[in-house]
Amino acid sequence: MENKLTIYNTLSRKKELFEPINPPFVGLYVCGPTVYGDAHLGHARPAITFDLLFRYLKFMGYRVRYVRNITDVGHLVNDADEGEDKIAKKAKLEQLEPMEVVQFYSNRYHKNMEQLNTLPPSIEPHASGHIIEQQELIKQIIENGFAYESEGNIYFDVERYNQKYHYGKLSGRKIDELFANTRELSGQQEKRNPFDFALWKKASPEHIMRWPSPWGVGFPGWHLECSCMSQKYLGETFDIHGGGLDLQFPHHECEIAQNVAAQGHEAVKYWMHNNMVTINGQKMGKSLGNFITLDQLFTGNNNVLEQAYSAMTVRFFILQAHYRSPLDFSNEALKAAEKGYERMMAAVSQLNRLKASNENTVDIATLQTNCFEAMNDDLNTPILIAHLFEGVRIINSIAAGSEKINAENLEMLKNLFHSFVFDILGLKGEEDSSASNQALGKVIDAMMNVRKTARANKDWATSDSIRDELKNAGIQIKDTKDGYEWSLE
Ligand SMILES: Nc1ncnc2c1ncn2[C@@H]1O[C@H](COP(=O)(O)OP(=O)(O)OP(=O)(O)O)[C@@H](O)[C@H]1O
Ligand SMILES: [Zn+2]
C-alpha cells in the first residue's frame, strides 16, 4: 500500500508526510504514567491515541518498536525542582516501600490498559532501572559545557544552551518571557537562572529514593529519563516521540535540550501531542484531584457517574474525537459513545449474516478510499468513524433489501470492517460487563443497607459477617464521607 500517512509535527506546527528514518523499521517513544495512583480517564487518551498509531503503522507493514516508560523516580510534586518525589510521598502515606507502590500501580495500570484493548508496548523501561545511563548523559552534558554543579546538584544551563542552540523551539516559549515569569517565583539560590532545570538533585537526609553518583548521593531530574531511555532503545535519532500536550513544556522542551546538549543534534523527527481530557473545562489530573479512575468508569462507582461505562465505550469515546482536540467528560457524551459503539458492533454481526447477490448497487471501493484518507490525514478518527457509519447504513440497507451487494464487494466490505474496526481502531466485542457491574453494585448496596441496619441494632455478628463475605467474594469496601466506595480486588 502506498504510504500517504501525514502526521502533525508539533515541532514544525504542520502536517508532514510520515517518512521513517530507516524503513521498514519505526521507532516510537511515548511518555508513560508516574505510577503513584490509579489510571484515570485522562491516561486512557495517550494510551489509546498511540495504540491507534502503533496499530496503523503495523497495519501499513512497518516493523514498529514501541517504547513506553514507567516513571518511578524523580517526578517531584508540582513538576518543579523542589518538593517531595510523588512516589515516595505516596509510599510514606501508605507505609510501603516506594517500589511496592510502583509495582502495585503498574499492575493495575496494565490491567486497565488490557481492558481498553491497547497492545502492550515492545519495551517498558523504568527510570529507576536506568540510573547509570542517566548519569552518563549528565557527564556528557557537563563535558560539553551545558550544565554546572552547585551544592551537590547538577543544573542544566539554559542561557548558555540558548546562546548556541534554541531553547523553546518546541513550545514556542521565549527565553526572555521565561526569565520574567520565573524570576520571582523561585527561591532556589543554587541555580544561576530560575529557569535552569535539575539533571541531578542532592538527596536530603529524609529523601528515601537515592543513588550514589560522582556528585554525591541523589536522584535524577524527571526530564532526564525520557531523553535517555528513548535513545537507549531506539537509537541516536528515531522517528516519533509522543505524549500529552501538558508535557510539551517543560518536559519535552527539556528533553530536546538535553539530547542536543549531549550530542549536538536532535533525537526526534516527529513530535506528536494528544490534547487533554477535561472535566468542567479543566485538565483531569491526579494531582488536581478532579479525576475519574478507569475502574470507577467501568463499575459506575463514582458520584459523578450516572451509570457504568464499558471499556469499549470508553475507547470509542476517546476515538470519536480527534486526538488534537480537547475532550470534555460528560455522561451525555459517554452515553452517546455507548450507543455509537453498540450500533457499530450490531452492524458487524449483521455483516456476517449478509448474503451476496448477482446484482450490486453499492460503492465499497469509494468507502474504502475514504476510510484510508481519513486515517492518513493525521489519524482523523472522527471522520473515519463517520465513514464507517456510512458503511453501517449500507449494511443495514442490504439487510433490509433496499440495496444489493455482489460477492466481490461483500468480501471487500467484510475486510474493510475487519481491518478498521478491529485491527486499527482496536475495538472488540464484549460481554455486557457494564450491565453486570451495575447489577453487582445494586447487590452490594442491598448488603450494605442490611449491614447499616445491623449496626444500628448493635448486631455486630451480622455486620461483621457481611463485611467478611464481601471480602471473601473479592470486594473491597472503603468508607468515605458520603458513604462508601467498592472495588474489585
Ligand atoms: N487529562 C489528561 N488528558 C490527556 N492526557 C493526559 C491527561 N492526564 C495525563 N495525561 C497524559 O498521561 C501520561 C501520564 O501522565 P501522568 O502520570 O503525569 O498523569 P497526571 O494525572 O497528569 O499526573 P499528575 O497530576 O501527577 O501530573 C502523560 O502522557 C500525560 O500527558
Ligand atoms: Zn517523558
Short mmCIF file of C-alpha atoms and ligand atoms in Angstrom, two decimals:
data_model
loop_
_atom_site.label_atom_id
_atom_site.label_comp_id
_atom_site.label_asym_id
_atom_site.label_seq_id
_atom_site.Cartn_x
_atom_site.Cartn_y
_atom_site.Cartn_z
CA MET A 1 0.00 0.00 0.00
CA GLU A 2 1.25 3.45 -0.88
CA ASN A 3 2.33 5.44 2.14
CA LYS A 4 0.34 8.65 2.39
CA LEU A 5 0.23 8.97 6.16
CA THR A 6 0.61 12.54 7.31
CA ILE A 7 1.05 13.45 10.94
CA TYR A 8 1.04 16.82 12.67
CA ASN A 9 4.53 17.54 13.89
CA THR A 10 4.46 19.86 16.91
CA LEU A 11 7.99 20.93 16.04
CA SER A 12 7.08 22.36 12.61
CA ARG A 13 3.44 23.09 13.55
CA LYS A 14 2.41 21.45 10.26
CA LYS A 15 1.11 18.16 8.96
CA GLU A 16 4.04 16.31 7.39
CA LEU A 17 4.26 13.17 5.29
CA PHE A 18 5.47 10.39 7.55
CA GLU A 19 8.80 9.11 6.24
CA PRO A 20 10.63 6.76 8.61
CA ILE A 21 14.35 7.26 9.07
CA ASN A 22 15.13 3.62 8.45
CA PRO A 23 12.18 1.78 6.83
CA PRO A 24 10.67 -0.73 7.36
CA PHE A 25 11.59 -0.02 10.99
CA VAL A 26 9.80 2.63 13.01
CA GLY A 27 10.78 3.79 16.49
CA LEU A 28 8.01 5.20 18.68
CA TYR A 29 8.53 6.53 22.20
CA VAL A 30 5.65 7.67 24.42
CA CYS A 31 5.77 9.15 27.93
CA GLY A 32 4.01 6.75 30.26
CA PRO A 33 2.48 7.24 33.69
CA THR A 34 4.00 8.24 37.00
CA VAL A 35 2.72 5.27 38.95
CA TYR A 36 1.52 6.58 42.28
CA GLY A 37 -2.24 6.27 41.73
CA ASP A 38 -4.88 4.53 39.65
CA ALA A 39 -5.13 5.37 35.95
CA HIS A 40 -7.86 7.88 35.16
CA LEU A 41 -9.82 8.78 32.03
CA GLY A 42 -7.07 11.24 31.04
CA HIS A 43 -4.50 8.44 30.95
CA ALA A 44 -6.69 6.50 28.53
CA ARG A 45 -6.13 9.21 25.94
CA PRO A 46 -2.38 8.96 25.19
CA ALA A 47 -2.61 5.18 25.67
CA ILE A 48 -5.37 4.86 23.04
CA THR A 49 -4.03 7.56 20.70
CA PHE A 50 -0.61 5.98 20.45
CA ASP A 51 -2.08 2.48 20.39
CA LEU A 52 -4.04 3.62 17.32
CA LEU A 53 -0.83 4.90 15.73
CA PHE A 54 1.07 1.70 16.69
CA ARG A 55 -1.71 -0.42 15.17
CA TYR A 56 -1.94 1.65 11.99
CA LEU A 57 1.82 1.66 11.41
CA LYS A 58 1.87 -2.11 11.84
CA PHE A 59 -1.13 -2.42 9.52
CA MET A 60 0.87 -0.45 6.91
CA GLY A 61 3.58 -3.09 7.16
CA TYR A 62 6.16 -1.27 9.29
CA ARG A 63 8.12 -3.07 11.97
CA VAL A 64 7.47 -0.86 14.94
CA ARG A 65 9.36 -0.79 18.23
CA TYR A 66 7.07 0.95 20.70
CA VAL A 67 8.71 2.09 23.93
CA ARG A 68 6.56 3.49 26.74
CA ASN A 69 8.24 4.24 30.05
CA ILE A 70 7.13 3.94 33.65
CA THR A 71 8.18 6.94 35.75
CA ASP A 72 9.08 5.58 39.15
CA VAL A 73 11.55 8.20 40.39
CA GLY A 74 12.39 11.87 40.01
CA HIS A 75 8.91 13.27 39.30
CA LEU A 76 8.52 15.82 42.08
CA VAL A 77 5.29 17.28 43.37
CA ASN A 78 4.16 20.25 41.22
CA ASP A 79 6.55 19.21 38.42
CA ALA A 80 9.09 21.67 39.83
CA ASP A 81 12.65 21.11 41.02
CA GLU A 82 11.65 21.25 44.66
CA GLY A 83 9.41 19.17 46.87
CA GLU A 84 8.84 15.52 47.54
CA ASP A 85 9.04 12.73 44.99
CA LYS A 86 5.45 11.77 44.05
CA ILE A 87 6.12 8.05 44.53
CA ALA A 88 7.99 8.49 47.84
CA LYS A 89 5.21 10.72 49.18
CA LYS A 90 2.61 8.04 48.48
CA ALA A 91 4.89 5.34 49.96
CA LYS A 92 5.21 7.30 53.19
CA LEU A 93 1.46 7.81 53.36
CA GLU A 94 0.73 4.11 52.88
CA GLN A 95 3.75 2.86 54.85
CA LEU A 96 5.06 0.95 51.86
CA GLU A 97 8.38 0.66 50.07
CA PRO A 98 8.41 3.06 47.09
CA MET A 99 8.87 0.08 44.77
CA GLU A 100 5.81 -1.56 46.31
CA VAL A 101 3.81 1.49 45.29
CA VAL A 102 5.33 1.30 41.80
CA GLN A 103 4.55 -2.41 41.42
CA PHE A 104 1.02 -2.10 42.78
CA TYR A 105 0.01 0.74 40.47
CA SER A 106 1.90 -0.63 37.46
CA ASN A 107 -0.04 -3.89 37.76
CA ARG A 108 -3.31 -2.00 37.96
CA TYR A 109 -2.31 0.20 35.02
CA HIS A 110 -1.56 -2.87 32.92
CA LYS A 111 -4.91 -4.41 33.80
CA ASN A 112 -6.73 -1.23 32.72
CA MET A 113 -4.72 -1.00 29.51
CA GLU A 114 -5.66 -4.57 28.66
CA GLN A 115 -9.32 -3.83 29.36
CA LEU A 116 -9.07 -0.92 26.91
CA ASN A 117 -7.57 -3.35 24.39
CA THR A 118 -4.36 -1.37 23.98
CA LEU A 119 -1.47 -3.52 22.78
CA PRO A 120 1.43 -3.75 25.22
CA PRO A 121 4.48 -1.72 24.21
CA SER A 122 7.53 -3.59 22.92
CA ILE A 123 9.65 -2.29 25.80
CA GLU A 124 8.51 -0.68 29.04
CA PRO A 125 11.62 0.73 30.75
CA HIS A 126 11.63 2.09 34.30
CA ALA A 127 13.51 5.28 35.19
CA SER A 128 14.96 3.65 38.31
CA GLY A 129 16.47 0.88 36.17
CA HIS A 130 18.50 3.40 34.13
CA ILE A 131 20.31 5.48 36.75
CA ILE A 132 23.76 4.69 35.34
CA GLU A 133 22.72 5.67 31.81
CA GLN A 134 21.23 8.91 33.15
CA GLN A 135 24.47 9.69 34.96
CA GLU A 136 26.40 9.09 31.73
CA LEU A 137 24.17 11.56 29.91
CA ILE A 138 24.74 14.15 32.65
CA LYS A 139 28.52 13.69 32.37
CA GLN A 140 28.31 14.30 28.62
CA ILE A 141 26.25 17.46 29.09
CA ILE A 142 28.71 18.77 31.72
CA GLU A 143 31.64 17.94 29.45
CA ASN A 144 30.06 19.93 26.64
CA GLY A 145 29.67 22.90 28.96
CA PHE A 146 25.88 23.00 29.28
CA ALA A 147 25.48 22.02 32.93
CA TYR A 148 27.03 23.08 36.21
CA GLU A 149 27.34 21.71 39.71
CA SER A 150 26.00 23.60 42.66
CA GLU A 151 25.92 22.24 46.21
CA GLY A 152 25.62 18.62 45.09
CA ASN A 153 23.01 19.41 42.43
CA ILE A 154 23.58 19.48 38.69
CA TYR A 155 21.59 22.06 36.75
CA PHE A 156 21.15 22.49 33.03
CA ASP A 157 22.44 25.90 31.95
CA VAL A 158 19.54 27.11 29.80
CA GLU A 159 21.03 30.50 28.93
CA ARG A 160 24.33 29.02 27.80
CA TYR A 161 22.49 26.43 25.73
CA ASN A 162 20.31 29.10 24.18
CA GLN A 163 23.37 31.03 23.02
CA LYS A 164 24.29 28.17 20.76
CA TYR A 165 21.02 26.37 20.13
CA HIS A 166 17.38 27.30 20.58
CA TYR A 167 15.62 26.65 23.88
CA GLY A 168 11.86 26.94 23.30
CA LYS A 169 11.68 25.65 19.73
CA LEU A 170 9.06 23.01 20.54
CA SER A 171 6.77 25.05 22.75
CA GLY A 172 7.38 28.43 21.14
CA ARG A 173 8.24 29.95 24.51
CA LYS A 174 10.69 32.84 24.50
CA ILE A 175 13.55 32.79 26.93
CA ASP A 176 13.05 36.47 27.93
CA GLU A 177 9.45 35.72 28.88
CA LEU A 178 10.55 32.68 30.86
CA PHE A 179 13.03 34.86 32.63
CA ALA A 180 10.37 37.42 33.53
CA ASN A 181 7.90 34.75 34.65
CA THR A 182 10.10 32.59 36.78
CA ARG A 183 12.44 35.02 38.48
CA GLU A 184 10.08 35.99 41.28
CA LEU A 185 8.68 32.53 41.89
CA SER A 186 11.97 30.87 42.56
CA GLY A 187 13.73 30.78 45.86
CA GLN A 188 16.39 28.37 44.66
CA GLN A 189 19.62 30.19 45.33
CA GLU A 190 21.88 27.50 43.94
CA LYS A 191 20.62 27.96 40.37
CA ARG A 192 22.32 30.50 38.09
CA ASN A 193 18.95 31.22 36.50
CA PRO A 194 15.50 30.37 37.81
CA PHE A 195 14.57 28.53 34.60
CA ASP A 196 17.58 26.22 34.79
CA PHE A 197 16.33 22.71 35.47
CA ALA A 198 17.76 19.87 37.54
CA LEU A 199 19.61 16.97 35.95
CA TRP A 200 20.64 15.58 39.31
CA LYS A 201 19.36 16.52 42.76
CA LYS A 202 21.15 16.07 46.02
CA ALA A 203 19.08 13.88 48.35
CA SER A 204 18.16 15.43 51.67
CA PRO A 205 18.54 13.01 54.61
CA GLU A 206 14.84 12.12 54.60
CA HIS A 207 14.72 11.51 50.83
CA ILE A 208 14.49 7.72 50.51
CA MET A 209 14.92 7.22 46.75
CA ARG A 210 18.66 7.82 46.42
CA TRP A 211 21.68 6.60 44.49
CA PRO A 212 25.44 7.26 44.65
CA SER A 213 26.86 9.43 41.89
CA PRO A 214 30.07 11.34 41.11
CA TRP A 215 28.33 14.40 42.61
CA GLY A 216 27.18 12.74 45.83
CA VAL A 217 24.09 10.79 46.85
CA GLY A 218 20.98 11.92 45.00
CA PHE A 219 18.46 11.18 42.29
CA PRO A 220 17.91 12.13 38.63
CA GLY A 221 15.77 15.02 37.41
CA TRP A 222 12.46 13.99 35.87
CA HIS A 223 13.16 15.09 32.26
CA LEU A 224 16.31 13.04 32.01
CA GLU A 225 14.81 9.55 31.93
CA CYS A 226 12.97 10.03 28.63
CA SER A 227 15.98 11.60 26.86
CA CYS A 228 17.99 8.66 28.00
CA MET A 229 15.72 5.64 27.62
CA SER A 230 14.33 6.68 24.22
CA GLN A 231 17.82 6.79 22.72
CA LYS A 232 18.97 3.67 24.50
CA TYR A 233 16.24 1.59 22.87
CA LEU A 234 15.53 3.49 19.64
CA GLY A 235 18.91 4.93 18.67
CA GLU A 236 20.57 8.30 18.41
CA THR A 237 17.80 9.55 16.14
CA PHE A 238 14.38 7.98 15.99
CA ASP A 239 11.04 8.59 14.33
CA ILE A 240 8.24 9.55 16.70
CA HIS A 241 8.01 10.87 20.27
CA GLY A 242 4.55 11.20 21.73
CA GLY A 243 2.87 12.29 24.92
CA GLY A 244 0.18 14.57 26.29
CA LEU A 245 0.08 18.26 25.42
CA ASP A 246 0.70 19.04 29.10
CA LEU A 247 4.19 17.58 28.64
CA GLN A 248 5.17 19.81 25.72
CA PHE A 249 6.59 22.32 28.18
CA PRO A 250 8.71 21.93 30.17
CA HIS A 251 9.17 18.14 29.91
CA HIS A 252 9.69 17.73 26.16
CA GLU A 253 11.42 21.07 25.71
CA CYS A 254 13.95 19.95 28.32
CA GLU A 255 14.28 16.54 26.68
CA ILE A 256 15.27 18.20 23.39
CA ALA A 257 17.74 20.49 25.16
CA GLN A 258 19.35 17.55 26.96
CA ASN A 259 19.77 15.48 23.79
CA VAL A 260 21.10 18.40 21.75
CA ALA A 261 23.46 19.47 24.55
CA ALA A 262 24.85 15.95 24.75
CA GLN A 263 25.15 15.02 21.07
CA GLY A 264 24.92 18.28 19.12
CA HIS A 265 21.74 17.36 17.27
CA GLU A 266 18.13 16.42 17.98
CA ALA A 267 16.96 12.88 18.53
CA VAL A 268 13.35 13.03 17.37
CA LYS A 269 11.96 13.51 13.86
CA TYR A 270 8.23 13.87 14.64
CA TRP A 271 6.79 15.14 17.94
CA MET A 272 3.12 14.27 18.49
CA HIS A 273 0.90 15.51 21.33
CA ASN A 274 -2.55 14.40 22.30
CA ASN A 275 -4.87 17.04 23.72
CA MET A 276 -6.33 16.79 27.21
CA VAL A 277 -9.36 15.07 28.64
CA THR A 278 -11.00 17.82 30.65
CA ILE A 279 -13.70 17.90 33.29
CA ASN A 280 -15.66 21.13 33.61
CA GLY A 281 -13.12 22.59 31.20
CA GLN A 282 -10.11 21.83 33.40
CA LYS A 283 -7.42 19.20 32.77
CA MET A 284 -8.25 15.95 34.52
CA GLY A 285 -5.16 15.13 36.60
CA LYS A 286 -4.04 13.05 39.53
CA SER A 287 -2.53 15.98 41.36
CA LEU A 288 -5.57 18.17 40.63
CA GLY A 289 -7.81 15.62 42.35
CA ASN A 290 -10.60 16.02 39.76
CA PHE A 291 -10.21 12.63 38.13
CA ILE A 292 -12.47 9.65 37.48
CA THR A 293 -10.47 6.44 37.50
CA LEU A 294 -10.96 3.85 34.78
CA ASP A 295 -12.10 1.31 37.38
CA GLN A 296 -14.75 3.77 38.55
CA LEU A 297 -15.93 4.26 34.96
CA PHE A 298 -16.11 0.50 34.39
CA THR A 299 -18.12 -0.03 37.60
CA GLY A 300 -20.12 3.23 37.73
CA ASN A 301 -18.76 3.70 41.22
CA ASN A 302 -18.30 7.46 41.45
CA ASN A 303 -20.93 10.08 42.30
CA VAL A 304 -20.28 11.97 39.06
CA LEU A 305 -21.26 8.93 37.00
CA GLU A 306 -24.88 8.23 36.07
CA GLN A 307 -24.06 4.63 35.09
CA ALA A 308 -21.16 2.26 34.42
CA TYR A 309 -19.45 2.51 31.04
CA SER A 310 -17.74 -0.46 29.44
CA ALA A 311 -14.08 -0.33 28.44
CA MET A 312 -15.06 -0.35 24.76
CA THR A 313 -17.45 2.56 25.31
CA VAL A 314 -14.55 4.49 26.85
CA ARG A 315 -12.33 3.53 23.92
CA PHE A 316 -14.99 4.65 21.43
CA PHE A 317 -15.47 7.90 23.39
CA ILE A 318 -11.77 8.69 23.03
CA LEU A 319 -11.63 7.70 19.35
CA GLN A 320 -14.68 9.68 18.24
CA ALA A 321 -12.75 12.90 18.96
CA HIS A 322 -9.63 13.89 17.04
CA TYR A 323 -6.59 13.38 19.26
CA ARG A 324 -5.55 17.03 18.92
CA SER A 325 -8.91 18.40 20.11
CA PRO A 326 -9.77 18.76 23.78
CA LEU A 327 -12.32 16.25 25.01
CA ASP A 328 -14.60 17.14 27.90
CA PHE A 329 -16.02 14.42 30.12
CA SER A 330 -19.81 14.21 30.37
CA ASN A 331 -22.31 11.44 30.98
CA GLU A 332 -24.17 12.52 27.81
CA ALA A 333 -21.06 12.17 25.65
CA LEU A 334 -20.25 8.76 27.13
CA LYS A 335 -23.83 7.57 26.64
CA ALA A 336 -23.68 8.72 23.02
CA ALA A 337 -20.39 6.79 22.64
CA GLU A 338 -22.07 3.70 24.11
CA LYS A 339 -24.88 3.94 21.53
CA GLY A 340 -22.40 4.51 18.70
CA TYR A 341 -20.25 1.57 19.73
CA GLU A 342 -23.28 -0.72 20.03
CA ARG A 343 -24.63 0.36 16.64
CA MET A 344 -21.22 -0.34 15.09
CA MET A 345 -20.96 -3.80 16.65
CA ALA A 346 -24.55 -4.68 15.69
CA ALA A 347 -23.67 -3.84 12.08
CA VAL A 348 -20.56 -6.03 12.27
CA SER A 349 -22.63 -9.05 13.27
CA GLN A 350 -25.26 -8.17 10.66
CA LEU A 351 -22.46 -8.05 8.07
CA ASN A 352 -21.53 -11.66 8.87
CA ARG A 353 -25.09 -12.72 8.03
CA LEU A 354 -25.36 -10.84 4.70
CA LYS A 355 -25.73 -12.87 1.51
CA ALA A 356 -24.20 -11.85 -1.80
CA SER A 357 -26.49 -11.39 -4.79
CA ASN A 358 -25.84 -11.16 -8.51
CA GLU A 359 -26.68 -7.52 -8.60
CA ASN A 360 -24.69 -4.74 -6.96
CA THR A 361 -25.96 -1.26 -6.06
CA VAL A 362 -23.32 -0.16 -3.54
CA ASP A 363 -19.90 1.50 -3.92
CA ILE A 364 -17.48 -0.09 -1.45
CA ALA A 365 -14.27 0.99 -3.21
CA THR A 366 -15.04 4.67 -2.57
CA LEU A 367 -15.89 3.89 1.04
CA GLN A 368 -12.53 2.17 1.41
CA THR A 369 -10.64 5.11 -0.12
CA ASN A 370 -12.45 7.49 2.21
CA CYS A 371 -11.52 5.44 5.27
CA PHE A 372 -7.82 5.38 4.36
CA GLU A 373 -7.85 9.08 3.55
CA ALA A 374 -9.26 9.86 6.99
CA MET A 375 -6.58 7.81 8.77
CA ASN A 376 -3.83 9.24 6.58
CA ASP A 377 -4.98 12.73 7.46
CA ASP A 378 -3.25 12.86 10.85
CA LEU A 379 -5.29 9.94 12.25
CA ASN A 380 -8.63 11.66 11.76
CA THR A 381 -10.75 9.13 13.64
CA PRO A 382 -13.96 11.21 13.87
CA ILE A 383 -14.07 11.34 10.05
CA LEU A 384 -13.11 7.66 9.81
CA ILE A 385 -15.93 6.74 12.19
CA ALA A 386 -18.37 8.88 10.16
CA HIS A 387 -17.37 6.90 7.03
CA LEU A 388 -17.76 3.63 8.91
CA PHE A 389 -21.28 4.71 9.86
CA GLU A 390 -21.92 5.22 6.15
CA GLY A 391 -20.83 1.57 5.91
CA VAL A 392 -23.29 0.71 8.70
CA ARG A 393 -26.06 2.39 6.70
CA ILE A 394 -25.08 0.32 3.65
CA ILE A 395 -25.06 -2.91 5.70
CA ASN A 396 -28.49 -2.18 7.17
CA SER A 397 -29.91 -1.29 3.73
CA ILE A 398 -28.63 -4.54 2.26
CA ALA A 399 -30.13 -6.45 5.19
CA ALA A 400 -33.46 -4.65 4.63
CA GLY A 401 -33.34 -5.48 0.93
CA SER A 402 -33.22 -1.90 -0.36
CA GLU A 403 -29.62 -2.28 -1.63
CA LYS A 404 -27.82 -5.23 -3.22
CA ILE A 405 -24.22 -6.35 -2.95
CA ASN A 406 -22.28 -8.82 -5.08
CA ALA A 407 -19.75 -11.38 -3.77
CA GLU A 408 -16.67 -9.31 -4.59
CA ASN A 409 -17.97 -6.20 -2.87
CA LEU A 410 -19.23 -8.18 0.10
CA GLU A 411 -15.74 -9.59 0.58
CA MET A 412 -14.29 -6.09 0.35
CA LEU A 413 -16.81 -4.73 2.86
CA LYS A 414 -16.03 -7.52 5.33
CA ASN A 415 -12.29 -6.90 5.02
CA LEU A 416 -12.82 -3.18 5.40
CA PHE A 417 -14.81 -3.53 8.61
CA HIS A 418 -12.48 -6.12 9.99
CA SER A 419 -9.40 -4.01 9.33
CA PHE A 420 -10.73 -0.67 10.52
CA VAL A 421 -12.98 -1.66 13.41
CA PHE A 422 -10.87 -4.42 14.96
CA ASP A 423 -7.26 -4.09 13.74
CA ILE A 424 -6.91 -0.30 13.54
CA LEU A 425 -9.47 1.25 15.91
CA GLY A 426 -8.84 -1.69 18.23
CA LEU A 427 -12.49 -2.21 19.17
CA LYS A 428 -13.69 -5.63 20.16
CA GLY A 429 -16.94 -7.31 21.07
CA GLU A 430 -17.56 -7.60 24.76
CA GLU A 431 -19.97 -9.27 27.08
CA ASP A 432 -22.13 -6.75 28.76
CA SER A 433 -19.75 -6.15 31.64
CA SER A 434 -21.22 -2.73 32.39
CA ALA A 435 -24.66 -4.27 32.93
CA SER A 436 -23.26 -7.00 35.17
CA ASN A 437 -21.24 -4.42 37.13
CA GLN A 438 -24.35 -2.36 37.63
CA ALA A 439 -26.21 -5.41 38.90
CA LEU A 440 -23.31 -6.17 41.23
CA GLY A 441 -23.39 -2.58 42.52
CA LYS A 442 -27.08 -2.97 43.39
CA VAL A 443 -26.43 -6.23 45.26
CA ILE A 444 -23.62 -4.57 47.24
CA ASP A 445 -25.87 -1.60 48.06
CA ALA A 446 -28.52 -4.00 49.36
CA MET A 447 -25.99 -5.86 51.54
CA MET A 448 -24.57 -2.61 52.86
CA ASN A 449 -28.09 -1.47 53.81
CA VAL A 450 -28.60 -4.66 55.80
CA ARG A 451 -25.22 -4.05 57.44
CA LYS A 452 -26.24 -0.49 58.33
CA THR A 453 -29.44 -1.72 59.98
CA ALA A 454 -27.50 -4.44 61.83
CA ARG A 455 -25.02 -1.87 63.14
CA ALA A 456 -27.85 0.43 64.23
CA ASN A 457 -29.25 -2.54 66.19
CA LYS A 458 -25.79 -3.35 67.58
CA ASP A 459 -26.00 -6.71 65.83
CA TRP A 460 -22.22 -6.92 65.34
CA ALA A 461 -22.25 -10.60 64.30
CA THR A 462 -24.39 -9.88 61.22
CA SER A 463 -22.47 -6.70 60.42
CA ASP A 464 -19.10 -8.49 60.60
CA SER A 465 -20.27 -11.46 58.59
CA ILE A 466 -21.46 -9.18 55.75
CA ARG A 467 -18.09 -7.45 55.70
CA ASP A 468 -16.29 -10.83 55.68
CA GLU A 469 -18.46 -12.30 52.96
CA LEU A 470 -17.89 -9.30 50.70
CA LYS A 471 -14.18 -9.61 51.34
CA ASN A 472 -14.26 -13.33 50.53
CA ALA A 473 -16.01 -12.50 47.28
CA GLY A 474 -13.10 -10.22 46.39
CA ILE A 475 -14.96 -6.96 47.01
CA GLN A 476 -13.22 -4.21 48.93
CA ILE A 477 -15.26 -1.62 50.77
CA LYS A 478 -13.76 1.75 51.64
CA ASP A 479 -15.66 4.16 53.89
CA THR A 480 -15.91 7.70 52.51
CA LYS A 481 -17.50 10.85 53.82
CA ASP A 482 -20.57 10.30 51.62
CA GLY A 483 -20.96 6.61 52.48
CA TYR A 484 -18.71 4.04 50.89
CA GLU A 485 -16.98 3.00 47.69
CA TRP A 486 -16.40 -0.52 46.47
CA SER A 487 -13.83 -2.02 44.18
CA LEU A 488 -12.85 -5.45 42.96
CA GLU A 489 -9.55 -6.72 44.36
N1 LIG B 1 -6.33 14.71 31.41
C1 LIG B 1 -5.47 14.17 30.55
N2 LIG B 1 -5.78 14.12 29.24
C2 LIG B 1 -4.93 13.56 28.35
N3 LIG B 1 -3.73 13.05 28.67
C3 LIG B 1 -3.37 13.07 29.98
C4 LIG B 1 -4.21 13.62 30.98
N4 LIG B 1 -3.60 13.49 32.18
C5 LIG B 1 -2.42 12.88 31.95
N5 LIG B 1 -2.27 12.63 30.63
C6 LIG B 1 -1.12 12.00 29.99
O1 LIG B 1 -0.88 10.75 30.61
C7 LIG B 1 0.51 10.48 30.65
C8 LIG B 1 0.94 10.18 32.06
O2 LIG B 1 0.76 11.34 32.87
P1 LIG B 1 0.95 11.48 34.44
O3 LIG B 1 1.19 10.18 35.09
O4 LIG B 1 1.89 12.60 34.69
O5 LIG B 1 -0.57 11.84 34.84
P2 LIG B 1 -1.25 13.06 35.60
O6 LIG B 1 -2.62 12.67 36.03
O7 LIG B 1 -1.11 14.30 34.77
O8 LIG B 1 -0.40 13.15 36.92
P3 LIG B 1 -0.02 14.42 37.72
O9 LIG B 1 -1.29 15.16 38.01
O10 LIG B 1 0.66 13.83 38.91
O11 LIG B 1 0.91 15.18 36.80
C9 LIG B 1 1.19 11.71 30.03
O12 LIG B 1 1.43 11.47 28.65
C10 LIG B 1 0.16 12.78 30.20
O13 LIG B 1 0.29 13.80 29.23
ZN ZN B 2 8.69 11.64 29.29
#
